[in-house]
Amino acid sequence: EVQLVESGGGLVQPGGSLRLSCAASGFTFSSYWMHWVRQAPGKGLVWVSRIKSDESSTNYADSVKGRFTISRDNGKNTLYLQMNSLRAEDTAVYYCARTRIAVRDAFDIWGQGTMVTVSS
Amino acid sequence: DIVMTQSPDSLAVSLGERATIDCKSSQSLLYSSNNKDYLAWYQQKPGQPPKLLIYWASTRESGVPDRFSGSGSGTDFTLTISSLQAEDVAVYYCQQYYSTPMTFGQGTRLEIK
């Protein structure tokens, strides 16, 4: 079964750090671009970041640039999001998602999400 | 950034009736070299992740019922549910993947009348 499973969320104080993980299974992880998308409570979907299949290219939303770092370990079939200098407005469910086929393509597989709460 | 605007924000439709959601982009999503529109539609039910329904503006994802259809090109797109079923109650999002940031519309909440 094709599956993405996020972990690493939790409660963190403003200014703190957290690393999210997304474990992939059931497909050739190293062949796909991967993304992080977040959703604040009761709000819509916001794209956060993406990474190329071989980790040679990354992109970020302006709101997280310089604070978040996307990475992957193709040997472990795992995607990561290192989040530093966290702010209250980063509070959200964070989803990892797979790009369907091409570099610019829809997101066909999504994880169940992991909740990040930034609060003192 | 490309801004995606959906209308309406919420919609109530009777069972068996047609539901239509519009999505407008601030710039064309049509890539001239392959004549494809870089537009997707997702369905999100409470407590669940989004589910891909439509990509390339009108191609139905495998396993998606044929009552769901997408149309439009350039900057104006529509998601149509031909005969609303109870299980279609959800929030629907359009998304452009033409360029980063890959922006989503604000969502349309679909309910049963």
Tab-separated table of N, CA and C in Angstrom, chain B residues 18-107:
chain	number	residue	atom	x	y	z
B	18	ARG	N	-27.100	19.229	-8.935
B	18	ARG	CA	-25.762	19.575	-9.410
B	18	ARG	C	-25.134	20.622	-8.506
B	19	ALA	N	-23.842	20.427	-8.228
B	19	ALA	CA	-23.068	21.412	-7.469
B	19	ALA	C	-21.937	21.923	-8.359
B	20	THR	N	-21.742	23.238	-8.328
B	20	THR	CA	-20.715	23.862	-9.156
B	20	THR	C	-19.869	24.804	-8.316
B	21	ILE	N	-18.559	24.613	-8.405
B	21	ILE	CA	-17.605	25.468	-7.679
B	21	ILE	C	-16.659	26.083	-8.697
B	22	ASP	N	-16.470	27.382	-8.593
B	22	ASP	CA	-15.597	28.095	-9.515
B	22	ASP	C	-14.266	28.440	-8.872
B	23	CYS	N	-13.247	28.539	-9.691
B	23	CYS	CA	-11.899	28.886	-9.235
B	23	CYS	C	-11.274	29.788	-10.291
B	24	LYS	N	-10.752	30.907	-9.828
B	24	LYS	CA	-10.133	31.856	-10.748
B	24	LYS	C	-8.701	32.119	-10.301
B	25	SER	N	-7.779	32.094	-11.264
B	25	SER	CA	-6.379	32.351	-10.956
B	25	SER	C	-5.991	33.745	-11.426
B	26	SER	N	-5.015	34.349	-10.741
B	26	SER	CA	-4.616	35.723	-11.053
B	26	SER	C	-3.767	35.807	-12.318
B	27	GLN	N	-3.289	34.655	-12.810
B	27	GLN	CA	-2.613	34.601	-14.094
B	27	GLN	C	-2.858	33.250	-14.739
B	28	SER	N	-2.647	33.177	-16.024
B	28	SER	CA	-2.953	31.964	-16.760
B	28	SER	C	-2.159	30.771	-16.259
B	29	LEU	N	-2.858	29.635	-16.158
B	29	LEU	CA	-2.221	28.391	-15.744
B	29	LEU	C	-1.967	27.479	-16.940
B	30	LEU	N	-2.206	27.998	-18.140
B	30	LEU	CA	-2.012	27.237	-19.360
B	30	LEU	C	-0.568	27.366	-19.821
B	31	TYR	N	0.119	26.237	-19.899
B	31	TYR	CA	1.509	26.208	-20.348
B	31	TYR	C	1.488	25.924	-21.847
B	32	SER	N	1.950	26.852	-22.631
B	32	SER	CA	1.786	26.777	-24.083
B	32	SER	C	2.558	25.616	-24.715
B	33	SER	N	3.655	25.209	-24.112
B	33	SER	CA	4.484	24.182	-24.755
B	33	SER	C	3.821	22.807	-24.758
B	34	ASN	N	2.935	22.541	-23.794
B	34	ASN	CA	2.230	21.256	-23.770
B	34	ASN	C	0.707	21.412	-23.753
B	35	ASN	N	0.232	22.639	-23.808
B	35	ASN	CA	-1.206	22.933	-23.837
B	35	ASN	C	-1.941	22.320	-22.650
B	36	LYS	N	-1.302	22.325	-21.483
B	36	LYS	CA	-1.934	21.809	-20.276
B	36	LYS	C	-2.148	22.925	-19.258
B	37	ASP	N	-3.261	22.827	-18.542
B	37	ASP	CA	-3.542	23.751	-17.456
B	37	ASP	C	-3.118	23.118	-16.143
B	38	TYR	N	-2.262	23.835	-15.405
B	38	TYR	CA	-1.659	23.299	-14.183
B	38	TYR	C	-2.570	23.580	-12.986
B	39	LEU	N	-3.708	22.885	-12.970
B	39	LEU	CA	-4.753	23.135	-11.989
B	39	LEU	C	-5.290	21.808	-11.471
B	40	ALA	N	-5.384	21.693	-10.142
B	40	ALA	CA	-5.916	20.497	-9.505
B	40	ALA	C	-7.060	20.856	-8.571
B	41	TRP	N	-7.906	19.880	-8.331
B	41	TRP	CA	-8.997	19.990	-7.351
B	41	TRP	C	-8.833	18.895	-6.301
B	42	TYR	N	-9.060	19.283	-5.040
B	42	TYR	CA	-8.968	18.350	-3.910
B	42	TYR	C	-10.255	18.406	-3.094
B	43	GLN	N	-10.542	17.281	-2.461
B	43	GLN	CA	-11.659	17.164	-1.531
B	43	GLN	C	-11.093	16.883	-0.149
B	44	GLN	N	-11.563	17.597	0.858
B	44	GLN	CA	-11.123	17.339	2.226
B	44	GLN	C	-12.326	17.176	3.140
B	45	LYS	N	-12.431	16.014	3.723
B	45	LYS	CA	-13.484	15.745	4.700
B	45	LYS	C	-12.937	15.988	6.105
B	46	PRO	N	-13.821	16.260	7.081
B	46	PRO	CA	-13.349	16.599	8.431
B	46	PRO	C	-12.417	15.542	9.008
B	47	GLY	N	-11.288	16.001	9.544
B	47	GLY	CA	-10.339	15.110	10.180
B	47	GLY	C	-9.516	14.269	9.229
B	48	GLN	N	-9.625	14.549	7.938
B	48	GLN	CA	-8.884	13.771	6.952
B	48	GLN	C	-7.958	14.673	6.135
B	49	PRO	N	-6.927	14.079	5.525
B	49	PRO	CA	-6.106	14.873	4.610
B	49	PRO	C	-6.853	15.127	3.307
B	50	PRO	N	-6.385	16.066	2.524
B	50	PRO	CA	-6.993	16.285	1.205
B	50	PRO	C	-6.836	15.041	0.326
B	51	LYS	N	-7.777	14.924	-0.591
B	51	LYS	CA	-7.764	13.826	-1.567
B	51	LYS	C	-7.802	14.427	-2.961
B	52	LEU	N	-6.891	13.986	-3.820
B	52	LEU	CA	-6.854	14.486	-5.193
B	52	LEU	C	-8.055	13.971	-5.985
B	53	LEU	N	-8.786	14.898	-6.605
B	53	LEU	CA	-9.928	14.536	-7.441
B	53	LEU	C	-9.603	14.682	-8.924
B	54	ILE	N	-9.062	15.833	-9.281
B	54	ILE	CA	-8.877	16.239	-10.678
B	54	ILE	C	-7.494	16.862	-10.824
B	55	TYR	N	-6.781	16.527	-11.911
B	55	TYR	CA	-5.544	17.204	-12.248
B	55	TYR	C	-5.563	17.576	-13.727
B	56	TRP	N	-4.594	18.410	-14.130
B	56	TRP	CA	-4.605	19.002	-15.475
B	56	TRP	C	-5.988	19.586	-15.794
B	57	ALA	N	-6.622	20.143	-14.802
B	57	ALA	CA	-7.905	20.851	-14.881
B	57	ALA	C	-9.105	19.963	-15.161
B	58	SER	N	-8.900	18.837	-15.854
B	58	SER	CA	-10.069	18.049	-16.250
B	58	SER	C	-9.859	16.540	-16.222
B	59	THR	N	-8.701	16.075	-15.796
B	59	THR	CA	-8.427	14.643	-15.749
B	59	THR	C	-8.777	14.087	-14.380
B	60	ARG	N	-9.686	13.145	-14.359
B	60	ARG	CA	-10.128	12.568	-13.100
B	60	ARG	C	-9.082	11.581	-12.585
B	61	GLU	N	-8.767	11.699	-11.296
B	61	GLU	CA	-7.851	10.754	-10.670
B	61	GLU	C	-8.491	9.367	-10.639
B	62	SER	N	-7.655	8.336	-10.710
B	62	SER	CA	-8.148	6.965	-10.655
B	62	SER	C	-8.980	6.729	-9.395
B	63	GLY	N	-10.143	6.113	-9.580
B	63	GLY	CA	-11.008	5.789	-8.457
B	63	GLY	C	-12.003	6.863	-8.076
B	64	VAL	N	-11.884	8.032	-8.670
B	64	VAL	CA	-12.818	9.118	-8.372
B	64	VAL	C	-14.102	8.910	-9.180
B	65	PRO	N	-15.251	8.980	-8.546
B	65	PRO	CA	-16.518	8.751	-9.268
B	65	PRO	C	-16.693	9.713	-10.425
B	66	ASP	N	-17.346	9.233	-11.479
B	66	ASP	CA	-17.464	10.069	-12.680
B	66	ASP	C	-18.480	11.195	-12.529
B	67	ARG	N	-19.140	11.301	-11.383
B	67	ARG	CA	-20.001	12.471	-11.161
B	67	ARG	C	-19.163	13.737	-10.918
B	68	PHE	N	-17.865	13.550	-10.647
B	68	PHE	CA	-16.957	14.678	-10.486
B	68	PHE	C	-16.318	14.999	-11.844
B	69	SER	N	-16.369	16.257	-12.237
B	69	SER	CA	-15.711	16.653	-13.473
B	69	SER	C	-15.120	18.051	-13.327
B	70	GLY	N	-14.042	18.290	-14.063
B	70	GLY	CA	-13.396	19.587	-14.058
B	70	GLY	C	-13.378	20.166	-15.454
B	71	SER	N	-13.490	21.481	-15.525
B	71	SER	CA	-13.467	22.149	-16.822
B	71	SER	C	-12.810	23.509	-16.674
B	72	GLY	N	-12.589	24.133	-17.822
B	72	GLY	CA	-11.992	25.468	-17.847
B	72	GLY	C	-10.567	25.449	-18.350
B	73	SER	N	-10.048	26.639	-18.606
B	73	SER	CA	-8.690	26.794	-19.096
B	73	SER	C	-8.229	28.230	-18.894
B	74	GLY	N	-6.913	28.405	-18.824
B	74	GLY	CA	-6.380	29.756	-18.675
B	74	GLY	C	-6.469	30.238	-17.238
B	75	THR	N	-7.488	31.027	-16.946
B	75	THR	CA	-7.637	31.577	-15.597
B	75	THR	C	-8.949	31.198	-14.920
B	76	ASP	N	-9.854	30.552	-15.634
B	76	ASP	CA	-11.175	30.251	-15.074
B	76	ASP	C	-11.481	28.761	-15.146
B	77	PHE	N	-11.796	28.198	-13.993
B	77	PHE	CA	-11.973	26.760	-13.873
B	77	PHE	C	-13.217	26.447	-13.041
B	78	THR	N	-13.768	25.251	-13.271
B	78	THR	CA	-14.976	24.845	-12.568
B	78	THR	C	-14.887	23.378	-12.182
B	79	LEU	N	-15.314	23.087	-10.959
B	79	LEU	CA	-15.514	21.708	-10.513
B	79	LEU	C	-17.017	21.484	-10.453
B	80	THR	N	-17.478	20.428	-11.096
B	80	THR	CA	-18.898	20.107	-11.102
B	80	THR	C	-19.124	18.720	-10.524
B	81	ILE	N	-20.088	18.646	-9.616
B	81	ILE	CA	-20.571	17.357	-9.124
B	81	ILE	C	-21.960	17.208	-9.702
B	82	SER	N	-22.132	16.225	-10.573
B	82	SER	CA	-23.348	16.175	-11.393
B	82	SER	C	-24.593	15.809	-10.590
B	83	SER	N	-24.429	14.955	-9.603
B	83	SER	CA	-25.561	14.503	-8.790
B	83	SER	C	-25.049	14.292	-7.372
B	84	LEU	N	-25.311	15.253	-6.512
B	84	LEU	CA	-24.709	15.273	-5.181
B	84	LEU	C	-25.133	14.069	-4.345
B	85	GLN	N	-24.146	13.432	-3.760
B	85	GLN	CA	-24.365	12.325	-2.821
B	85	GLN	C	-23.999	12.784	-1.407
B	86	ALA	N	-24.536	12.102	-0.409
B	86	ALA	CA	-24.293	12.492	0.978
B	86	ALA	C	-22.802	12.477	1.309
B	87	GLU	N	-22.079	11.550	0.719
B	87	GLU	CA	-20.639	11.427	1.017
B	87	GLU	C	-19.792	12.523	0.370
B	88	ASP	N	-20.408	13.388	-0.407
B	88	ASP	CA	-19.671	14.481	-1.055
B	88	ASP	C	-19.572	15.719	-0.161
B	89	VAL	N	-20.215	15.682	1.003
B	89	VAL	CA	-20.090	16.794	1.940
B	89	VAL	C	-18.629	16.925	2.360
B	90	ALA	N	-18.047	18.091	2.096
B	90	ALA	CA	-16.607	18.275	2.289
B	90	ALA	C	-16.259	19.725	1.966
B	91	VAL	N	-14.982	20.039	2.162
B	91	VAL	CA	-14.444	21.301	1.666
B	91	VAL	C	-13.626	20.977	0.420
B	92	TYR	N	-13.802	21.777	-0.610
B	92	TYR	CA	-13.122	21.564	-1.879
B	92	TYR	C	-12.142	22.707	-2.134
B	93	TYR	N	-10.942	22.338	-2.578
B	93	TYR	CA	-9.889	23.307	-2.850
B	93	TYR	C	-9.403	23.161	-4.286
B	94	CYS	N	-9.167	24.293	-4.939
B	94	CYS	CA	-8.401	24.267	-6.175
B	94	CYS	C	-6.949	24.627	-5.826
B	95	GLN	N	-6.042	24.215	-6.683
B	95	GLN	CA	-4.611	24.475	-6.471
B	95	GLN	C	-3.943	24.654	-7.814
B	96	GLN	N	-3.061	25.643	-7.893
B	96	GLN	CA	-2.242	25.775	-9.094
B	96	GLN	C	-0.863	25.192	-8.808
B	97	TYR	N	-0.354	24.423	-9.761
B	97	TYR	CA	1.004	23.913	-9.628
B	97	TYR	C	1.861	24.381	-10.806
B	98	TYR	N	1.473	25.529	-11.352
B	98	TYR	CA	2.210	26.136	-12.468
B	98	TYR	C	3.552	26.687	-11.996
B	99	SER	N	3.543	27.267	-10.789
B	99	SER	CA	4.778	27.852	-10.261
B	99	SER	C	4.747	27.840	-8.745
B	100	THR	N	5.935	27.926	-8.150
B	100	THR	CA	5.994	28.041	-6.699
B	100	THR	C	5.886	29.507	-6.295
B	101	PRO	N	5.238	29.802	-5.173
B	101	PRO	CA	4.557	28.865	-4.271
B	101	PRO	C	3.296	28.276	-4.905
B	102	MET	N	3.063	26.990	-4.684
B	102	MET	CA	1.936	26.288	-5.304
B	102	MET	C	0.666	26.561	-4.515
B	103	THR	N	0.025	27.634	-4.821
B	103	THR	CA	-1.053	28.182	-4.016
B	103	THR	C	-2.388	27.460	-4.185
B	104	PHE	N	-3.145	27.485	-3.093
B	104	PHE	CA	-4.486	26.909	-3.041
B	104	PHE	C	-5.527	28.019	-2.974
B	105	GLY	N	-6.728	27.721	-3.438
B	105	GLY	CA	-7.847	28.597	-3.163
B	105	GLY	C	-8.217	28.510	-1.691
B	106	GLN	N	-9.111	29.383	-1.262
B	106	GLN	CA	-9.455	29.459	0.153
B	106	GLN	C	-10.383	28.325	0.597
B	107	GLY	N	-10.920	27.586	-0.349
B	107	GLY	CA	-11.805	26.478	-0.029
B	107	GLY	C	-13.271	26.834	-0.185
